[in-house]
JSON list of C-alpha atoms in Angstrom, two decimals:
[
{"chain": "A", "resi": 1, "resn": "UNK", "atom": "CA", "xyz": [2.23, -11.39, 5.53]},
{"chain": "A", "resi": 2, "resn": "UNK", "atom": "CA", "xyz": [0.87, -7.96, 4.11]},
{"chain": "A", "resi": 3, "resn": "UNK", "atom": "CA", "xyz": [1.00, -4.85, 5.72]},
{"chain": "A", "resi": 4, "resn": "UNK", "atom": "CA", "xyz": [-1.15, -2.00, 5.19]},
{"chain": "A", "resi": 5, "resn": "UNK", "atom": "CA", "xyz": [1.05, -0.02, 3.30]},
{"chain": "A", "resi": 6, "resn": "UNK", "atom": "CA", "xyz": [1.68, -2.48, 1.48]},
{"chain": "A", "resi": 7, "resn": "UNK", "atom": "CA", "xyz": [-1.64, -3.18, 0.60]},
{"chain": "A", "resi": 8, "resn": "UNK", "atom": "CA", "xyz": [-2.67, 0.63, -0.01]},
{"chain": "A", "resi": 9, "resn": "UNK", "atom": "CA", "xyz": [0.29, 0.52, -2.64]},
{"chain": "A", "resi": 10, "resn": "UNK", "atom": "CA", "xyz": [-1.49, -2.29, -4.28]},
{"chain": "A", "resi": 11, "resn": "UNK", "atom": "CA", "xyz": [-4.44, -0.39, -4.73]},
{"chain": "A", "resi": 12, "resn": "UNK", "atom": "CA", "xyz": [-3.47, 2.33, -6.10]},
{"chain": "A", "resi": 13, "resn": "UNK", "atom": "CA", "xyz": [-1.33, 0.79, -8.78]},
{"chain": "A", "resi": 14, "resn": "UNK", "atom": "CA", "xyz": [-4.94, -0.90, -9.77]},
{"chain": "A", "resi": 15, "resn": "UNK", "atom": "CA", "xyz": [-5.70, 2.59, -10.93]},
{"chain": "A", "resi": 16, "resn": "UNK", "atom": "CA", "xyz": [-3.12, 2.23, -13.46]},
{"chain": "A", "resi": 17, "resn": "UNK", "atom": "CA", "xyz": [-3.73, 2.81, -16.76]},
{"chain": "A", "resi": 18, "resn": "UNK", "atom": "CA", "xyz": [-0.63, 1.77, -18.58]},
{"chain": "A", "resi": 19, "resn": "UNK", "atom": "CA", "xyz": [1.91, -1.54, -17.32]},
{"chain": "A", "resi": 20, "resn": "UNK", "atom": "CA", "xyz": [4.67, -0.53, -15.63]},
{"chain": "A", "resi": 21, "resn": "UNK", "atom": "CA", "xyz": [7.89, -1.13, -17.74]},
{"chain": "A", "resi": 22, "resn": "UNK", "atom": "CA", "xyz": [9.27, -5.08, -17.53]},
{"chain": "A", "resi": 23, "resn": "UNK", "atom": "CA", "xyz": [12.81, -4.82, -18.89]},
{"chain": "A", "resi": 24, "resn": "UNK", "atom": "CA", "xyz": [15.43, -3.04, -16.78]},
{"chain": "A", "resi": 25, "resn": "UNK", "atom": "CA", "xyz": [16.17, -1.18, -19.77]},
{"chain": "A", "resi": 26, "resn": "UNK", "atom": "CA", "xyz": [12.99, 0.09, -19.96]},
{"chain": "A", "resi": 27, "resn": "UNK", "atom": "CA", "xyz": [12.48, 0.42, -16.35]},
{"chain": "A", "resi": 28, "resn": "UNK", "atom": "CA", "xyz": [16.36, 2.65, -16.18]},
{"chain": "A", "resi": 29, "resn": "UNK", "atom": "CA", "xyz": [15.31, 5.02, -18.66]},
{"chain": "A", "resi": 30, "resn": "UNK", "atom": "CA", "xyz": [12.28, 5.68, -16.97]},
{"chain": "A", "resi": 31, "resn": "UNK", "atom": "CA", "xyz": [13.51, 6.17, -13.51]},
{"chain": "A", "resi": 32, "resn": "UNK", "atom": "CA", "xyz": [16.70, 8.67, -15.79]},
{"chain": "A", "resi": 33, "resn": "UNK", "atom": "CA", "xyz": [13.87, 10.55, -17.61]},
{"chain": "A", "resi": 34, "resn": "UNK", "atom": "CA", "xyz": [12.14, 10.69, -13.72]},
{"chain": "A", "resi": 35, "resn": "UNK", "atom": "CA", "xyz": [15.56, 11.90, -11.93]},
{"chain": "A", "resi": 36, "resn": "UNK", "atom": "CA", "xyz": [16.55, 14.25, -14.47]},
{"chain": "A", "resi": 37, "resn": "UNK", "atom": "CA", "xyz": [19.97, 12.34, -15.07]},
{"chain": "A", "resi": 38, "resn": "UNK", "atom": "CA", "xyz": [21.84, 9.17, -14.58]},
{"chain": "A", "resi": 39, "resn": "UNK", "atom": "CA", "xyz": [23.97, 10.63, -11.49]},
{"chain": "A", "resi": 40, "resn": "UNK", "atom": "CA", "xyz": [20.86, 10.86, -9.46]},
{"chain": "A", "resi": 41, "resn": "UNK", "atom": "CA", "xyz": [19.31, 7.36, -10.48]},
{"chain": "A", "resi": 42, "resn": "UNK", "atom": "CA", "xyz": [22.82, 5.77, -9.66]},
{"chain": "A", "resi": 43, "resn": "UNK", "atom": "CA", "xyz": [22.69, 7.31, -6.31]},
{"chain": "A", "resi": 44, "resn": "UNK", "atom": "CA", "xyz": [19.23, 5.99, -5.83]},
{"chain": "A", "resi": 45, "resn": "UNK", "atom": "CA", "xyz": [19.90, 2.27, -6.60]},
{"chain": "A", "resi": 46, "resn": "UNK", "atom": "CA", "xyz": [23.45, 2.55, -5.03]},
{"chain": "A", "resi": 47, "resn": "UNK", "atom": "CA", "xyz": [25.17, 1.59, -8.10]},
{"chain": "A", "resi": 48, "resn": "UNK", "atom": "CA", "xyz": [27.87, 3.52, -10.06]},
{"chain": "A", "resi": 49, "resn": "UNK", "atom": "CA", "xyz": [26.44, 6.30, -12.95]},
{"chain": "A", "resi": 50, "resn": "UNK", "atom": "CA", "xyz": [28.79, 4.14, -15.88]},
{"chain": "A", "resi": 51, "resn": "UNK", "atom": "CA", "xyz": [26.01, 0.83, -14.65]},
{"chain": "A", "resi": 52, "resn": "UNK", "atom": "CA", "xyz": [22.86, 3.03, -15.11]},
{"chain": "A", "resi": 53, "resn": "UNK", "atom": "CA", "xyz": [24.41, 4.17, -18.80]},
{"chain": "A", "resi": 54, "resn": "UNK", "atom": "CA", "xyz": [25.49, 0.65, -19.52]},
{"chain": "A", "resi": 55, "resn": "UNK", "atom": "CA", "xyz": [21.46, -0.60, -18.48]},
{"chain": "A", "resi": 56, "resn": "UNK", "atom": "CA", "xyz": [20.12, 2.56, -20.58]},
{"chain": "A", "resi": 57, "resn": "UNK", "atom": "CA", "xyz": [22.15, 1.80, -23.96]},
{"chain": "A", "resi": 58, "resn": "UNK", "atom": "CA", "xyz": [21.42, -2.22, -23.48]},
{"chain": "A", "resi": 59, "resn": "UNK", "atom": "CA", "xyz": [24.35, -2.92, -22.79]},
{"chain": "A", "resi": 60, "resn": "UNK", "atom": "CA", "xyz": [23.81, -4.81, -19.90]},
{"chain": "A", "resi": 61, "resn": "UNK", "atom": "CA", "xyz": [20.38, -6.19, -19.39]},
{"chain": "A", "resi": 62, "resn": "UNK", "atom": "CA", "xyz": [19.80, -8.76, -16.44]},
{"chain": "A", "resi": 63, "resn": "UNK", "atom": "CA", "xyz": [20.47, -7.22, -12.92]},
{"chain": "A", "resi": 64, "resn": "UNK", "atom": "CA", "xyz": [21.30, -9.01, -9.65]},
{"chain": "A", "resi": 65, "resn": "UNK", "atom": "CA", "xyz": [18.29, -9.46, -7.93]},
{"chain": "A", "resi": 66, "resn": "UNK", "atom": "CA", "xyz": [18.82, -7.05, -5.31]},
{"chain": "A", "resi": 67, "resn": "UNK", "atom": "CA", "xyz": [19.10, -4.08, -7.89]},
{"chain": "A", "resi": 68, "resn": "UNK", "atom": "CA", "xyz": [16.21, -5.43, -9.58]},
{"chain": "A", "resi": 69, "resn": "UNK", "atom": "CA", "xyz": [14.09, -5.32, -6.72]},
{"chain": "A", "resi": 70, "resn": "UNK", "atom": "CA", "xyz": [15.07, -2.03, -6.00]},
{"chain": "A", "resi": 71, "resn": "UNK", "atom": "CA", "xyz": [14.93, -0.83, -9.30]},
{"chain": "A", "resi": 72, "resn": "UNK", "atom": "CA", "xyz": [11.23, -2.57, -9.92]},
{"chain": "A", "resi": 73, "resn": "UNK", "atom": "CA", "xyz": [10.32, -0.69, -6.32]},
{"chain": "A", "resi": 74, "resn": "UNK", "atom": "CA", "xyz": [11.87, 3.15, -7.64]},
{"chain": "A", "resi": 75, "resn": "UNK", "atom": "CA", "xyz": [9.98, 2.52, -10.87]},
{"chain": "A", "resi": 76, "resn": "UNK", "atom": "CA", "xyz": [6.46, 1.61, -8.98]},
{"chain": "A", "resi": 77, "resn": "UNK", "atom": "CA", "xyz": [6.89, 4.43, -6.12]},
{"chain": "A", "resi": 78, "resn": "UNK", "atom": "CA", "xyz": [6.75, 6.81, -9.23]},
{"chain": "A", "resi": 79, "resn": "UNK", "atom": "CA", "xyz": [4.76, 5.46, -11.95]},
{"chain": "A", "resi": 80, "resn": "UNK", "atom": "CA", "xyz": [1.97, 7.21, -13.01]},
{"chain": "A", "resi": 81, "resn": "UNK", "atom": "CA", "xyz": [1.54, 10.21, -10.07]},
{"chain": "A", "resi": 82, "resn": "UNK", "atom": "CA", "xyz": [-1.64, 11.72, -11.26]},
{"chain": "A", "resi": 83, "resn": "UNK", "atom": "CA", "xyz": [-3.43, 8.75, -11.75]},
{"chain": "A", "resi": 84, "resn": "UNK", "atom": "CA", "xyz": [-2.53, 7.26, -8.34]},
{"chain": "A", "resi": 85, "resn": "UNK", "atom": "CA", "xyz": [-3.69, 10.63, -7.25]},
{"chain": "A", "resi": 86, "resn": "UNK", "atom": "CA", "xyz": [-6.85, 10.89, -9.02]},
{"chain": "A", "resi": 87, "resn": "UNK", "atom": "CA", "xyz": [-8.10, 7.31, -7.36]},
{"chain": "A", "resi": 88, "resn": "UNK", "atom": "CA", "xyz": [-6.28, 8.18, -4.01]},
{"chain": "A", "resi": 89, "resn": "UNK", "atom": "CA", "xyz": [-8.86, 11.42, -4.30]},
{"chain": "A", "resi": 90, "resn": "UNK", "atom": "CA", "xyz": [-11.33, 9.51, -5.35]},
{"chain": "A", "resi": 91, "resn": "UNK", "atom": "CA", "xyz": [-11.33, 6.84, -2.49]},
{"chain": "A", "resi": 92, "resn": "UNK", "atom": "CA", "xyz": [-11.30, 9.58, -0.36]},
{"chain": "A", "resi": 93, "resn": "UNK", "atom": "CA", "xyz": [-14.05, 11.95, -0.94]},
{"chain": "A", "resi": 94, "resn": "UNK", "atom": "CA", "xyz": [-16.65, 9.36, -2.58]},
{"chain": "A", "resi": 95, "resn": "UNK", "atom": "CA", "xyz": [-16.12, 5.49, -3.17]},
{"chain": "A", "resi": 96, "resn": "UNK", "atom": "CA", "xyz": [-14.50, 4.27, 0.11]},
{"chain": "A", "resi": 97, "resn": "UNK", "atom": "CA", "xyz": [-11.96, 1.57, 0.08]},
{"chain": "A", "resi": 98, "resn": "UNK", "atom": "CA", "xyz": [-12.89, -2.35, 0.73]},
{"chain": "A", "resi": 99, "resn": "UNK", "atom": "CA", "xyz": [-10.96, -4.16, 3.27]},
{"chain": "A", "resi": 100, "resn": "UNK", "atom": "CA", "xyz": [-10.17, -7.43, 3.26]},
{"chain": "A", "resi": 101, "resn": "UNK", "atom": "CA", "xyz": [-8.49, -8.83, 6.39]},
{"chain": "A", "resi": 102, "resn": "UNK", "atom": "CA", "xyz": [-8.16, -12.63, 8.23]},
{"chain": "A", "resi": 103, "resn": "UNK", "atom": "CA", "xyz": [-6.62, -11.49, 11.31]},
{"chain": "A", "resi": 104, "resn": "UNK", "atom": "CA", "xyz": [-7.31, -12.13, 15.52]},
{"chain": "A", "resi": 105, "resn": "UNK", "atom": "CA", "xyz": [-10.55, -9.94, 16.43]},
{"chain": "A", "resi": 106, "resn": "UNK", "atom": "CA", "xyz": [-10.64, -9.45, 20.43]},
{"chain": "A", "resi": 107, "resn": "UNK", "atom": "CA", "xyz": [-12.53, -7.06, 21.98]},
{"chain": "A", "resi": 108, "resn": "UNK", "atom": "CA", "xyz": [-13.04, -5.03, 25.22]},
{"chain": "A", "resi": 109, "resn": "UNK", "atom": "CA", "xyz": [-16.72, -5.23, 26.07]},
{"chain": "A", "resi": 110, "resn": "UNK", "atom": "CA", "xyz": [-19.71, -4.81, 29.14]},
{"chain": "A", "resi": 111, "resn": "UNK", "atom": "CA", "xyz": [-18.76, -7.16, 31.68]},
{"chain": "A", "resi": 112, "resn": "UNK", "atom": "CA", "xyz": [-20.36, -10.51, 30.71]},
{"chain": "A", "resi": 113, "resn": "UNK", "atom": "CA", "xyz": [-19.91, -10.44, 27.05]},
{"chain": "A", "resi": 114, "resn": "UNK", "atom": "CA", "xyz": [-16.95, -12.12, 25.50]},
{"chain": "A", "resi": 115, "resn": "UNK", "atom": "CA", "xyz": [-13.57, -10.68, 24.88]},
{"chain": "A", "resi": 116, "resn": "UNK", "atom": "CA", "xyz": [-12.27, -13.89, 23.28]},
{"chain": "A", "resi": 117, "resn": "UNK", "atom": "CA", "xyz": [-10.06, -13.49, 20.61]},
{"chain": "A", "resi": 118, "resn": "UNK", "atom": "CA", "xyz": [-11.21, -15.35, 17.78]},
{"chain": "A", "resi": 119, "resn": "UNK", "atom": "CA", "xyz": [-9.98, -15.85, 14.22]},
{"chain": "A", "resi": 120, "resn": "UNK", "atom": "CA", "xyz": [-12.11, -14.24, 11.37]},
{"chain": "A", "resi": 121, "resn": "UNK", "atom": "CA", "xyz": [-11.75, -13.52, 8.17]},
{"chain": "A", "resi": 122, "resn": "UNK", "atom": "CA", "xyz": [-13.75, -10.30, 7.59]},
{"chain": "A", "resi": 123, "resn": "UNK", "atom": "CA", "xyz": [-14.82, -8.18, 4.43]},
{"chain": "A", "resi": 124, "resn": "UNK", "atom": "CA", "xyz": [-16.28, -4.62, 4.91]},
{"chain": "A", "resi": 125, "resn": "UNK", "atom": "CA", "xyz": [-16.72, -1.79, 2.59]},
{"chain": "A", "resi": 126, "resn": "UNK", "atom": "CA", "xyz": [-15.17, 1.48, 4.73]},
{"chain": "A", "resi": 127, "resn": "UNK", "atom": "CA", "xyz": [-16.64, 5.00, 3.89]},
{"chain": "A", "resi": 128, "resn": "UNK", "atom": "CA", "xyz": [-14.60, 7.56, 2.61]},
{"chain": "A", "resi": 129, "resn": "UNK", "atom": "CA", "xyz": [-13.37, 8.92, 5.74]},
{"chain": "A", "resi": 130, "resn": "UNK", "atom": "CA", "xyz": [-11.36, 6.09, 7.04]},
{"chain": "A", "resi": 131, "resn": "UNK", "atom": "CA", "xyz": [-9.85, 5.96, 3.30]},
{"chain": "A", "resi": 132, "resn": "UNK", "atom": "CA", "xyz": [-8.80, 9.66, 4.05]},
{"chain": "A", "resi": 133, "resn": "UNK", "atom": "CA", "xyz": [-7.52, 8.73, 7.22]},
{"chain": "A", "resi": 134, "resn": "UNK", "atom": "CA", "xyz": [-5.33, 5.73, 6.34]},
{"chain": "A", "resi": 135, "resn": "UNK", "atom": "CA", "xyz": [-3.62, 7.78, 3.65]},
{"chain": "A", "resi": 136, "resn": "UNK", "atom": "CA", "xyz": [-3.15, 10.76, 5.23]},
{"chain": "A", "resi": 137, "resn": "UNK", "atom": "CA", "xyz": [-1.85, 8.74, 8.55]},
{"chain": "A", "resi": 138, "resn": "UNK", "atom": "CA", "xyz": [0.26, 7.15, 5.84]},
{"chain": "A", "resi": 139, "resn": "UNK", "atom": "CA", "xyz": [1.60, 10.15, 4.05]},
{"chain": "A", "resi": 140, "resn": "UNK", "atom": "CA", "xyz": [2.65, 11.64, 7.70]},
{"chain": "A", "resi": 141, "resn": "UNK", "atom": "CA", "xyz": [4.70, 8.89, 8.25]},
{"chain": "A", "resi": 142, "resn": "UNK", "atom": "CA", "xyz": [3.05, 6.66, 10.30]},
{"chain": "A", "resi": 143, "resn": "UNK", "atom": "CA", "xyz": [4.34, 3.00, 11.36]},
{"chain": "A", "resi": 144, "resn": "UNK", "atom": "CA", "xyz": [2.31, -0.03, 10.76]},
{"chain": "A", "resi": 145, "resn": "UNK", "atom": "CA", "xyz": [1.01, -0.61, 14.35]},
{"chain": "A", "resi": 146, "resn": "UNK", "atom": "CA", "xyz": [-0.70, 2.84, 13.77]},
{"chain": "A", "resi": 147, "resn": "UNK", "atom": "CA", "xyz": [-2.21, 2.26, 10.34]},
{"chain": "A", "resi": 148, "resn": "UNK", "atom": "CA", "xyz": [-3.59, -1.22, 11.72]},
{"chain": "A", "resi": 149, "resn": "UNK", "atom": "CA", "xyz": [-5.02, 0.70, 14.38]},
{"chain": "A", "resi": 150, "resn": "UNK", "atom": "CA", "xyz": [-6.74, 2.85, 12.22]},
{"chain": "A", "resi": 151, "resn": "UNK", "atom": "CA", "xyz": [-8.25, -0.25, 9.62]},
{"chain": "A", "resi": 152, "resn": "UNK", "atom": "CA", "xyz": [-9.52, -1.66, 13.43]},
{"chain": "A", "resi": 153, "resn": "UNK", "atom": "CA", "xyz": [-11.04, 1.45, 14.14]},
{"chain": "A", "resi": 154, "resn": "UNK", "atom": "CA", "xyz": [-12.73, 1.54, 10.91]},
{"chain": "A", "resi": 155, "resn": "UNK", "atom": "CA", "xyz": [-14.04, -2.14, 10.83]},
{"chain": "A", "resi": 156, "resn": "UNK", "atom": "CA", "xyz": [-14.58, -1.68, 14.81]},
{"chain": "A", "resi": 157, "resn": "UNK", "atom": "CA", "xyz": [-16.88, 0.88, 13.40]},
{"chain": "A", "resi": 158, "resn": "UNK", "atom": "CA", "xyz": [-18.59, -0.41, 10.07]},
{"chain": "A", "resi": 159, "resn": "UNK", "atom": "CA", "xyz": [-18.74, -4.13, 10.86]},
{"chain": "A", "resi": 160, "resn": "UNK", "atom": "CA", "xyz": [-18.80, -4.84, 14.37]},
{"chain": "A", "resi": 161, "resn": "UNK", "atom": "CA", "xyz": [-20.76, -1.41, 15.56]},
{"chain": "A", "resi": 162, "resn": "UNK", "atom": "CA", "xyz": [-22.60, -1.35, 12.25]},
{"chain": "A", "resi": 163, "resn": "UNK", "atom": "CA", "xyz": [-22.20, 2.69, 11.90]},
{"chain": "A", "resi": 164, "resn": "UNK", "atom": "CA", "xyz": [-23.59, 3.00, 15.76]},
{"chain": "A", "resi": 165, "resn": "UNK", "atom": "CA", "xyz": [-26.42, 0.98, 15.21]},
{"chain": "A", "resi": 166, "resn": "UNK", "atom": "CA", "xyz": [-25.62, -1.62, 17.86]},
{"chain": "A", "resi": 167, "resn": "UNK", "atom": "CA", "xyz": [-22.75, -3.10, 20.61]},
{"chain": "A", "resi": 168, "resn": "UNK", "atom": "CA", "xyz": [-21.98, 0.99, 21.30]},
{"chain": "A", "resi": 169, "resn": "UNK", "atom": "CA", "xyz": [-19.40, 0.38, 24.02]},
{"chain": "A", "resi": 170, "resn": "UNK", "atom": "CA", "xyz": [-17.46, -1.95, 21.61]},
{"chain": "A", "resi": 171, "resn": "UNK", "atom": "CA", "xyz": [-14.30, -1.66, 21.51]},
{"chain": "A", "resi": 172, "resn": "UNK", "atom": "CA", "xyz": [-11.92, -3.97, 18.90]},
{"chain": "A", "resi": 173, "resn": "UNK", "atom": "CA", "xyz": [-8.75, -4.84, 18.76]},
{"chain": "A", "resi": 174, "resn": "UNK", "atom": "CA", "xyz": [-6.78, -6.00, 15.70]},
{"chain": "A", "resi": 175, "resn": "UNK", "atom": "CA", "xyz": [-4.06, -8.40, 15.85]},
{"chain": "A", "resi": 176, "resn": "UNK", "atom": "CA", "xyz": [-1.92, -11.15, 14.62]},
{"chain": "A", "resi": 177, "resn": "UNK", "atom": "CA", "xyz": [-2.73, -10.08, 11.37]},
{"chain": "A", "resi": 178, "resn": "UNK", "atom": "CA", "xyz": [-2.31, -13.05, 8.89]},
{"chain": "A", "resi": 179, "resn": "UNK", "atom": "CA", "xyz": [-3.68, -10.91, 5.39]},
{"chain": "A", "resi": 180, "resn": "UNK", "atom": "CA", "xyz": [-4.55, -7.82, 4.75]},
{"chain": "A", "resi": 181, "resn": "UNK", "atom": "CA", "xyz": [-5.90, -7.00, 1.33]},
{"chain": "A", "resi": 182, "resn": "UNK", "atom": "CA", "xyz": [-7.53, -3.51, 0.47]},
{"chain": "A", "resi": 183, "resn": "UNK", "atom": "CA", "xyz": [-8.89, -2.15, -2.74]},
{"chain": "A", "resi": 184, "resn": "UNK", "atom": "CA", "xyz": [-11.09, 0.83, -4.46]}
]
């Protein structure tokens, strides 16, 4: 299952203009050149500074999966800042961000209506404003309940309330989310 971080990652790194590094050579110098020395990026990955030299030089090229994964994750976190920036920026002050999510719908309704949770998969286009508001929830720290609740507020909003145009005292909850895709 995705999360919402997760998935806001994702997007960003579609910004990219360049591949990330493959090798773990390539990926160690990097993260090095990033840290300003080997000290710090052995500290980082929890491995001794002599391993990060050996994985600069080529001496050793094929890391245990657990240091690869976190090494791949370091390397990703950092990669290209201005350009994750610049669509981050741009998702939030013009284009919006699409969401993509196949998760339980209920909602709290007049009395009479249903409040059945029901399966959907839904697709909606949010406005620039909810993008603002997932990352900046995001970049304060905020758990995944709280980011979910923010994606149901938005689709509450743009699909279900269709910008206030109908179903006003509407209220949606999100849950058992099965995927969760978003993009620019």
């Amino acid at each position: 299952m995705d999360t919402v971080g997760e998935s806001l990652d994702r997007a960003l790194e579609g910004a990219f203009t360049r591949p990330v590094p493959k090798s773990a050579q390539a990926r160690m110098k990097y993260l090095v050149r990033q840290l300003k020395g080997t000290r710090q990026a052995a500290e980082l990955l929890g491995v001794s500074q002599r391993t990060v030299e050996r994985y600069v030089v080529g001496t050793l090229k094929h890391p245990r999966k657990d240091l690869a994964a976190r090494l791949e994750h370091e390397v990703r976190q950092r990669w290209q800042p201005q350009v994750r920036a610049r669509a981050r920026d741009r998702a939030a002050t013009a284009e919006g961000i699409v969401v993509s999510a196949r998760a339980r719908f209920g909602f709290t309704a007049a009395p009479g209506t249903t409040d059945d949770a029901r399966l959907r998969h839904i697709t909606q286009a949010l406005p620039p404003r909810w993008a603002e508001r997932l990352f900046a929830a995001r970049d304060q720290g905020a758990t995944e309940s709280q980011l979910q609740r923010i994606a149901a507020e938005g689709l509450g909003e743009m699909y279900f309330r269709d910008a206030g145009r109908r179903a006003q005292g509407l209220l949606v909850e999100f849950t058992d989310v099965e995927d969760i895709d978003i993009s620019l």
